[in-house]
Amino acid sequence: MNAREIIEFKLRPALRECEQHRARLHSAWLEAVSYPGLAEGSTGEFTEPQVRTLDQLLFRFGKLQDAIGIRLLPALLRLVQEWRDDEPFLDKLNRAEKLGMLPSAEQWQLLREMLNQTAHEYPDQPEIMLANLRRLVAHVPMLEAAHGQLANIAEQRIRRVE
């Protein structure tokens, strides 16, 4: 696959998908950050509409991170000929960080860990669920920054090829 094909069939679709998830994540985040139930010291009580927004936030957080890791980052690394099929994902993250595509491989792993922790439900320990949710909501800007950096680099690379 040449550079123009990578851009047309991999990179541009990945950019569109990521932007859709980012926009919906951001919208949910703007609503959620003002919920009294997320404030420190609160008991974490939410109305049904707030629960739907938080569900949307969690869903889009995971979809954005998956789309970046499964589609955007591989397409970008392929475009700059830094993709290797046989290496672990962590090596790809580290390479992306060294190339300035990703702010931090360590931050990426932290975001993934937070998503996994939030996905687990602890019905007998609602304080753990609330703490994980607060932590994830607080880190939405970090995921958006990672997406923004990758998208900017991708657009620069597209302009070089066209």
Backbone as CSV, one residue per row, in Angstrom:
resi,resn,N_x,N_y,N_z,CA_x,CA_y,CA_z,C_x,C_y,C_z
1,MET,0.859,-1.175,0.000,0.000,0.000,0.000,0.905,1.238,0.000
2,ASN,0.664,2.136,-0.955,1.494,3.346,-0.994,0.913,4.428,-0.070
3,ALA,1.625,5.557,0.020,1.238,6.617,0.958,-0.163,7.165,0.662
4,ARG,-0.478,7.368,-0.595,-1.802,7.917,-0.946,-2.913,6.927,-0.579
5,GLU,-2.663,5.660,-0.750,-3.654,4.644,-0.380,-3.809,4.558,1.137
6,ILE,-2.704,4.652,1.843,-2.786,4.661,3.317,-3.634,5.839,3.779
7,ILE,-3.401,6.991,3.172,-4.163,8.185,3.553,-5.642,8.004,3.238
8,GLU,-5.928,7.562,2.024,-7.327,7.468,1.592,-8.106,6.367,2.310
9,PHE,-7.476,5.207,2.457,-8.227,4.051,2.970,-8.039,3.791,4.466
10,LYS,-7.022,4.365,5.061,-6.763,4.112,6.489,-6.816,5.399,7.331
11,LEU,-5.973,6.366,6.955,-5.798,7.534,7.820,-7.020,8.453,7.852
12,ARG,-7.537,8.819,6.702,-8.707,9.727,6.708,-9.932,9.089,7.398
13,PRO,-10.246,7.833,7.107,-11.377,7.232,7.852,-11.126,7.180,9.362
14,ALA,-9.882,6.909,9.749,-9.568,6.876,11.185,-9.726,8.256,11.801
15,LEU,-9.276,9.284,11.091,-9.430,10.658,11.597,-10.907,11.017,11.769
16,ARG,-11.727,10.656,10.800,-13.173,10.963,10.901,-13.806,10.228,12.085
17,GLU,-13.495,8.954,12.220,-14.069,8.177,13.317,-13.642,8.744,14.674
18,CYS,-12.363,9.028,14.802,-11.872,9.569,16.079,-12.517,10.913,16.390
19,GLU,-12.668,11.764,15.384,-13.268,13.076,15.618,-14.720,12.939,16.063
20,GLN,-15.435,11.996,15.494,-16.820,11.775,15.915,-16.874,11.368,17.392
21,HIS,-16.033,10.450,17.792,-16.026,10.026,19.199,-15.557,11.158,20.108
22,ARG,-14.549,11.917,19.655,-14.029,13.008,20.474,-15.105,14.070,20.698
23,ALA,-15.833,14.419,19.648,-16.868,15.459,19.767,-17.971,15.014,20.736
24,ARG,-18.384,13.782,20.635,-19.451,13.293,21.529,-18.945,13.112,22.952
25,LEU,-17.696,12.692,23.084,-17.088,12.597,24.413,-17.019,13.983,25.047
26,HIS,-16.568,14.955,24.282,-16.424,16.307,24.818,-17.777,16.876,25.253
27,SER,-18.794,16.649,24.455,-20.127,17.126,24.798,-20.612,16.515,26.113
28,ALA,-20.418,15.216,26.266,-20.831,14.548,27.515,-19.994,15.050,28.687
29,TRP,-18.709,15.254,28.441,-17.811,15.728,29.505,-18.213,17.124,29.977
30,LEU,-18.558,18.009,29.036,-18.977,19.370,29.418,-20.177,19.341,30.359
31,GLU,-21.092,18.423,30.125,-22.241,18.291,31.020,-21.827,17.679,32.358
32,ALA,-21.042,16.623,32.287,-20.743,15.835,33.485,-19.896,16.567,34.520
33,VAL,-18.977,17.414,34.079,-18.062,18.045,35.038,-18.791,18.916,36.056
34,SER,-20.001,19.327,35.754,-20.733,20.181,36.698,-21.695,19.392,37.593
35,TYR,-21.731,18.088,37.477,-22.652,17.300,38.300,-22.215,17.316,39.764
36,PRO,-23.122,17.705,40.661,-22.774,17.684,42.087,-22.377,16.283,42.573
37,GLY,-22.931,15.243,41.972,-22.600,13.875,42.377,-21.148,13.494,42.152
38,LEU,-20.441,14.232,41.285,-19.024,13.955,41.041,-18.103,14.753,41.954
39,ALA,-18.661,15.710,42.692,-17.833,16.545,43.563,-17.253,15.706,44.705
40,GLU,-16.043,16.074,45.113,-15.433,15.401,46.261,-16.337,15.573,47.468
41,GLY,-16.519,14.516,48.212,-17.357,14.559,49.398,-18.820,14.232,49.127
42,SER,-19.196,14.163,47.864,-20.593,13.818,47.577,-20.761,12.302,47.684
43,THR,-22.006,11.901,47.746,-22.293,10.464,47.847,-22.450,9.819,46.478
44,GLY,-22.353,10.622,45.415,-22.425,10.073,44.075,-23.824,9.733,43.618
45,GLU,-24.767,10.550,44.008,-26.132,10.321,43.537,-26.351,11.110,42.258
46,PHE,-26.971,10.427,41.278,-27.187,11.033,39.970,-28.624,10.819,39.533
47,THR,-29.135,11.789,38.771,-30.465,11.622,38.171,-30.336,10.665,36.980
48,GLU,-31.443,10.191,36.463,-31.414,9.297,35.288,-30.783,9.976,34.074
49,PRO,-31.130,11.244,33.767,-30.436,11.895,32.637,-28.921,12.010,32.858
50,GLN,-28.510,12.242,34.107,-27.074,12.317,34.396,-26.404,10.951,34.202
51,VAL,-27.097,9.904,34.590,-26.555,8.548,34.391,-26.381,8.268,32.900
52,ARG,-27.352,8.696,32.105,-27.241,8.489,30.646,-26.044,9.259,30.083
53,THR,-25.838,10.471,30.563,-24.692,11.257,30.090,-23.375,10.605,30.517
54,LEU,-23.322,10.126,31.744,-22.088,9.461,32.212,-21.841,8.167,31.431
55,ASP,-22.917,7.444,31.109,-22.764,6.247,30.272,-22.206,6.628,28.903
56,GLN,-22.744,7.700,28.344,-22.256,8.187,27.049,-20.781,8.559,27.144
57,LEU,-20.399,9.229,28.217,-19.014,9.631,28.412,-18.104,8.401,28.467
58,LEU,-18.477,7.413,29.256,-17.658,6.197,29.371,-17.570,5.476,28.033
59,PHE,-18.690,5.377,27.336,-18.715,4.700,26.041,-17.797,5.403,25.044
60,ARG,-17.921,6.719,24.946,-17.115,7.473,23.974,-15.648,7.522,24.363
61,PHE,-15.367,7.538,25.641,-13.968,7.491,26.087,-13.330,6.203,25.568
62,GLY,-14.001,5.085,25.767,-13.477,3.800,25.304,-13.407,3.716,23.789
63,LYS,-14.438,4.204,23.111,-14.444,4.156,21.644,-13.331,5.029,21.067
64,LEU,-13.117,6.216,21.653,-12.048,7.083,21.151,-10.690,6.427,21.370
65,GLN,-10.470,5.910,22.548,-9.169,5.296,22.803,-8.964,4.067,21.915
66,ASP,-10.006,3.278,21.711,-9.893,2.114,20.820,-9.626,2.554,19.377
67,ALA,-10.356,3.546,18.907,-10.181,4.000,17.515,-8.775,4.562,17.298
68,ILE,-8.263,5.261,18.291,-6.892,5.768,18.172,-5.914,4.597,18.126
69,GLY,-6.064,3.673,19.058,-5.099,2.572,19.158,-5.196,1.544,18.044
70,ILE,-6.398,1.338,17.519,-6.594,0.291,16.509,-6.507,0.836,15.084
71,ARG,-6.904,2.109,14.892,-6.935,2.626,13.522,-5.998,3.827,13.281
72,LEU,-6.121,4.872,14.091,-5.365,6.097,13.799,-3.859,5.899,13.961
73,LEU,-3.440,5.393,15.092,-2.003,5.230,15.331,-1.361,4.267,14.328
74,PRO,-1.958,3.100,14.062,-1.358,2.223,13.044,-1.278,2.876,11.659
75,ALA,-2.323,3.598,11.259,-2.291,4.252,9.940,-1.190,5.289,9.873
76,LEU,-1.052,6.055,10.945,-0.016,7.089,10.963,1.385,6.476,10.966
77,LEU,1.570,5.434,11.751,2.886,4.772,11.776,3.184,4.115,10.425
78,ARG,2.169,3.586,9.780,2.388,3.010,8.435,2.781,4.107,7.444
79,LEU,2.136,5.241,7.546,2.430,6.339,6.625,3.883,6.783,6.742
80,VAL,4.413,6.814,7.936,5.809,7.237,8.119,6.754,6.036,8.128
81,GLN,6.233,4.881,7.738,7.013,3.644,7.604,7.686,3.239,8.921
82,GLU,6.928,3.408,9.993,7.424,3.012,11.314,6.570,1.891,11.916
83,TRP,5.733,1.277,11.121,4.864,0.217,11.608,5.546,-1.132,11.455
84,ARG,5.472,-1.947,12.477,5.976,-3.318,12.422,4.886,-4.226,12.977
85,ASP,4.439,-5.159,12.150,3.352,-6.053,12.553,3.712,-6.922,13.749
86,ASP,4.973,-7.260,13.872,5.362,-8.279,14.839,5.807,-7.734,16.196
87,GLU,5.619,-6.488,16.466,6.062,-5.963,17.757,4.871,-5.673,18.666
88,PRO,5.109,-5.696,19.967,4.019,-5.413,20.927,3.502,-3.975,20.795
89,PHE,2.262,-3.789,21.203,1.639,-2.470,21.109,2.412,-1.431,21.915
90,LEU,2.964,-1.837,23.044,3.728,-0.892,23.868,4.910,-0.327,23.094
91,ASP,5.568,-1.145,22.298,6.679,-0.643,21.481,6.186,0.375,20.459
92,LYS,4.998,0.143,19.927,4.417,1.093,18.964,4.089,2.416,19.660
93,LEU,3.566,2.319,20.875,3.295,3.547,21.639,4.582,4.314,21.916
94,ASN,5.613,3.591,22.320,6.896,4.255,22.604,7.476,4.904,21.350
95,ARG,7.345,4.232,20.208,7.832,4.809,18.956,7.038,6.069,18.618
96,ALA,5.722,6.010,18.783,4.880,7.176,18.499,5.270,8.350,19.406
97,GLU,5.599,8.060,20.650,6.038,9.121,21.557,7.363,9.710,21.083
98,LYS,8.297,8.856,20.707,9.603,9.351,20.242,9.485,10.191,18.976
99,LEU,8.518,9.850,18.133,8.311,10.601,16.891,7.481,11.863,17.112
100,GLY,7.046,12.102,18.355,6.256,13.290,18.666,4.793,13.178,18.293
101,MET,4.344,11.964,18.007,2.942,11.771,17.624,2.033,11.695,18.839
102,LEU,2.550,11.177,19.913,1.779,10.934,21.133,2.485,11.649,22.285
103,PRO,1.725,12.378,23.128,2.390,13.088,24.234,3.191,12.159,25.143
104,SER,2.615,10.991,25.464,3.289,10.104,26.408,2.694,8.693,26.328
105,ALA,3.552,7.726,26.127,3.096,6.328,26.138,2.617,5.954,27.539
106,GLU,3.274,6.497,28.543,2.895,6.208,29.928,1.495,6.755,30.234
107,GLN,1.218,7.966,29.772,-0.120,8.535,29.972,-1.175,7.687,29.256
108,TRP,-0.829,7.206,28.067,-1.766,6.371,27.311,-2.135,5.133,28.113
109,GLN,-1.152,4.516,28.702,-1.401,3.315,29.504,-2.229,3.654,30.742
110,LEU,-1.961,4.798,31.345,-2.746,5.236,32.505,-4.215,5.403,32.119
111,LEU,-4.457,6.035,30.970,-5.834,6.225,30.505,-6.512,4.881,30.277
112,ARG,-5.785,3.938,29.722,-6.342,2.603,29.470,-6.682,1.906,30.783
113,GLU,-5.779,2.045,31.742,-6.004,1.428,33.052,-7.239,2.031,33.727
114,MET,-7.383,3.351,33.632,-8.550,4.001,34.248,-9.842,3.526,33.600
115,LEU,-9.826,3.393,32.275,-11.023,2.910,31.590,-11.362,1.497,32.052
116,ASN,-10.371,0.653,32.146,-10.611,-0.723,32.602,-11.150,-0.759,34.029
117,GLN,-10.592,0.076,34.899,-11.067,0.124,36.285,-12.512,0.617,36.343
118,THR,-12.835,1.583,35.527,-14.182,2.140,35.525,-15.184,1.134,34.954
119,ALA,-14.728,0.303,34.033,-15.618,-0.687,33.423,-16.044,-1.762,34.414
120,HIS,-15.216,-2.010,35.420,-15.576,-2.996,36.431,-16.549,-2.378,37.418
121,GLU,-17.593,-3.095,37.694,-18.577,-2.589,38.642,-18.361,-3.260,39.991
122,TYR,-18.493,-2.460,41.020,-18.349,-2.939,42.386,-19.638,-2.610,43.126
123,PRO,-20.687,-3.422,42.937,-21.992,-3.082,43.534,-21.944,-2.956,45.046
124,ASP,-21.057,-3.700,45.684,-20.959,-3.627,47.138,-20.033,-2.511,47.610
125,GLN,-19.333,-1.884,46.670,-18.394,-0.826,47.036,-18.597,0.389,46.121
126,PRO,-19.728,1.085,46.301,-20.002,2.220,45.403,-18.962,3.324,45.495
127,GLU,-18.258,3.417,46.624,-17.229,4.460,46.744,-16.076,4.211,45.772
128,ILE,-15.777,2.952,45.484,-14.733,2.629,44.505,-15.206,3.007,43.103
129,MET,-16.455,2.668,42.814,-17.004,3.029,41.493,-16.978,4.540,41.297
130,LEU,-17.369,5.289,42.336,-17.401,6.746,42.235,-15.993,7.316,42.090
131,ALA,-15.048,6.792,42.830,-13.662,7.277,42.734,-13.102,7.017,41.330
132,ASN,-13.372,5.848,40.779,-12.903,5.542,39.426,-13.558,6.457,38.399
133,LEU,-14.836,6.715,38.590,-15.556,7.596,37.665,-15.007,9.024,37.735
134,ARG,-14.797,9.525,38.940,-14.224,10.874,39.098,-12.868,10.975,38.412
135,ARG,-12.062,9.969,38.602,-10.709,9.957,38.033,-10.775,9.963,36.502
136,LEU,-11.651,9.150,35.958,-11.767,9.089,34.500,-12.270,10.421,33.937
137,VAL,-13.290,10.985,34.559,-13.838,12.256,34.082,-12.754,13.341,34.129
138,ALA,-11.947,13.325,35.172,-10.881,14.326,35.301,-9.810,14.172,34.217
139,HIS,-9.695,12.990,33.647,-8.651,12.748,32.650,-9.152,12.794,31.208
140,VAL,-10.390,13.157,30.994,-10.885,13.306,29.611,-10.026,14.307,28.830
141,PRO,-9.654,15.463,29.411,-8.806,16.390,28.646,-7.466,15.768,28.216
142,MET,-6.934,14.855,29.001,-5.676,14.194,28.625,-5.876,13.347,27.368
143,LEU,-6.980,12.622,27.305,-7.256,11.816,26.109,-7.512,12.726,24.909
144,GLU,-8.236,13.810,25.131,-8.485,14.739,24.021,-7.181,15.367,23.529
145,ALA,-6.264,15.653,24.440,-4.968,16.216,24.035,-4.173,15.210,23.213
146,ALA,-4.196,13.945,23.615,-3.492,12.906,22.849,-4.096,12.801,21.450
147,HIS,-5.418,12.802,21.387,-6.082,12.757,20.081,-5.707,13.986,19.251
148,GLY,-5.732,15.150,19.867,-5.415,16.374,19.135,-4.003,16.360,18.561
149,GLN,-3.062,15.879,19.344,-1.673,15.818,18.869,-1.553,14.851,17.695
150,LEU,-2.149,13.673,17.829,-2.104,12.695,16.734,-2.797,13.233,15.482
151,ALA,-3.936,13.872,15.650,-4.675,14.403,14.498,-3.879,15.504,13.806
152,ASN,-3.231,16.371,14.579,-2.414,17.431,13.970,-1.254,16.854,13.172
153,ILE,-0.579,15.884,13.745,0.547,15.242,13.040,0.026,14.560,11.767
154,ALA,-1.114,13.898,11.876,-1.680,13.220,10.703,-2.005,14.226,9.599
155,GLU,-2.602,15.346,9.953,-2.931,16.364,8.941,-1.663,16.932,8.301
156,GLN,-0.623,17.131,9.094,0.657,17.614,8.541,1.230,16.602,7.553
157,ARG,1.169,15.332,7.923,1.701,14.283,7.042,0.880,14.165,5.753
158,ILE,-0.418,14.331,5.861,-1.272,14.282,4.675,-0.887,15.414,3.717
159,ARG,-0.689,16.617,4.259,-0.321,17.765,3.412,1.028,17.539,2.713
160,ARG,1.953,16.856,3.372,3.254,16.587,2.751,3.125,15.663,1.548
161,VAL,2.191,14.726,1.624,2.023,13.740,0.554,1.228,14.334,-0.613
162,GLU,0.250,15.191,-0.291,-0.626,15.723,-1.355,0.014,16.901,-2.081
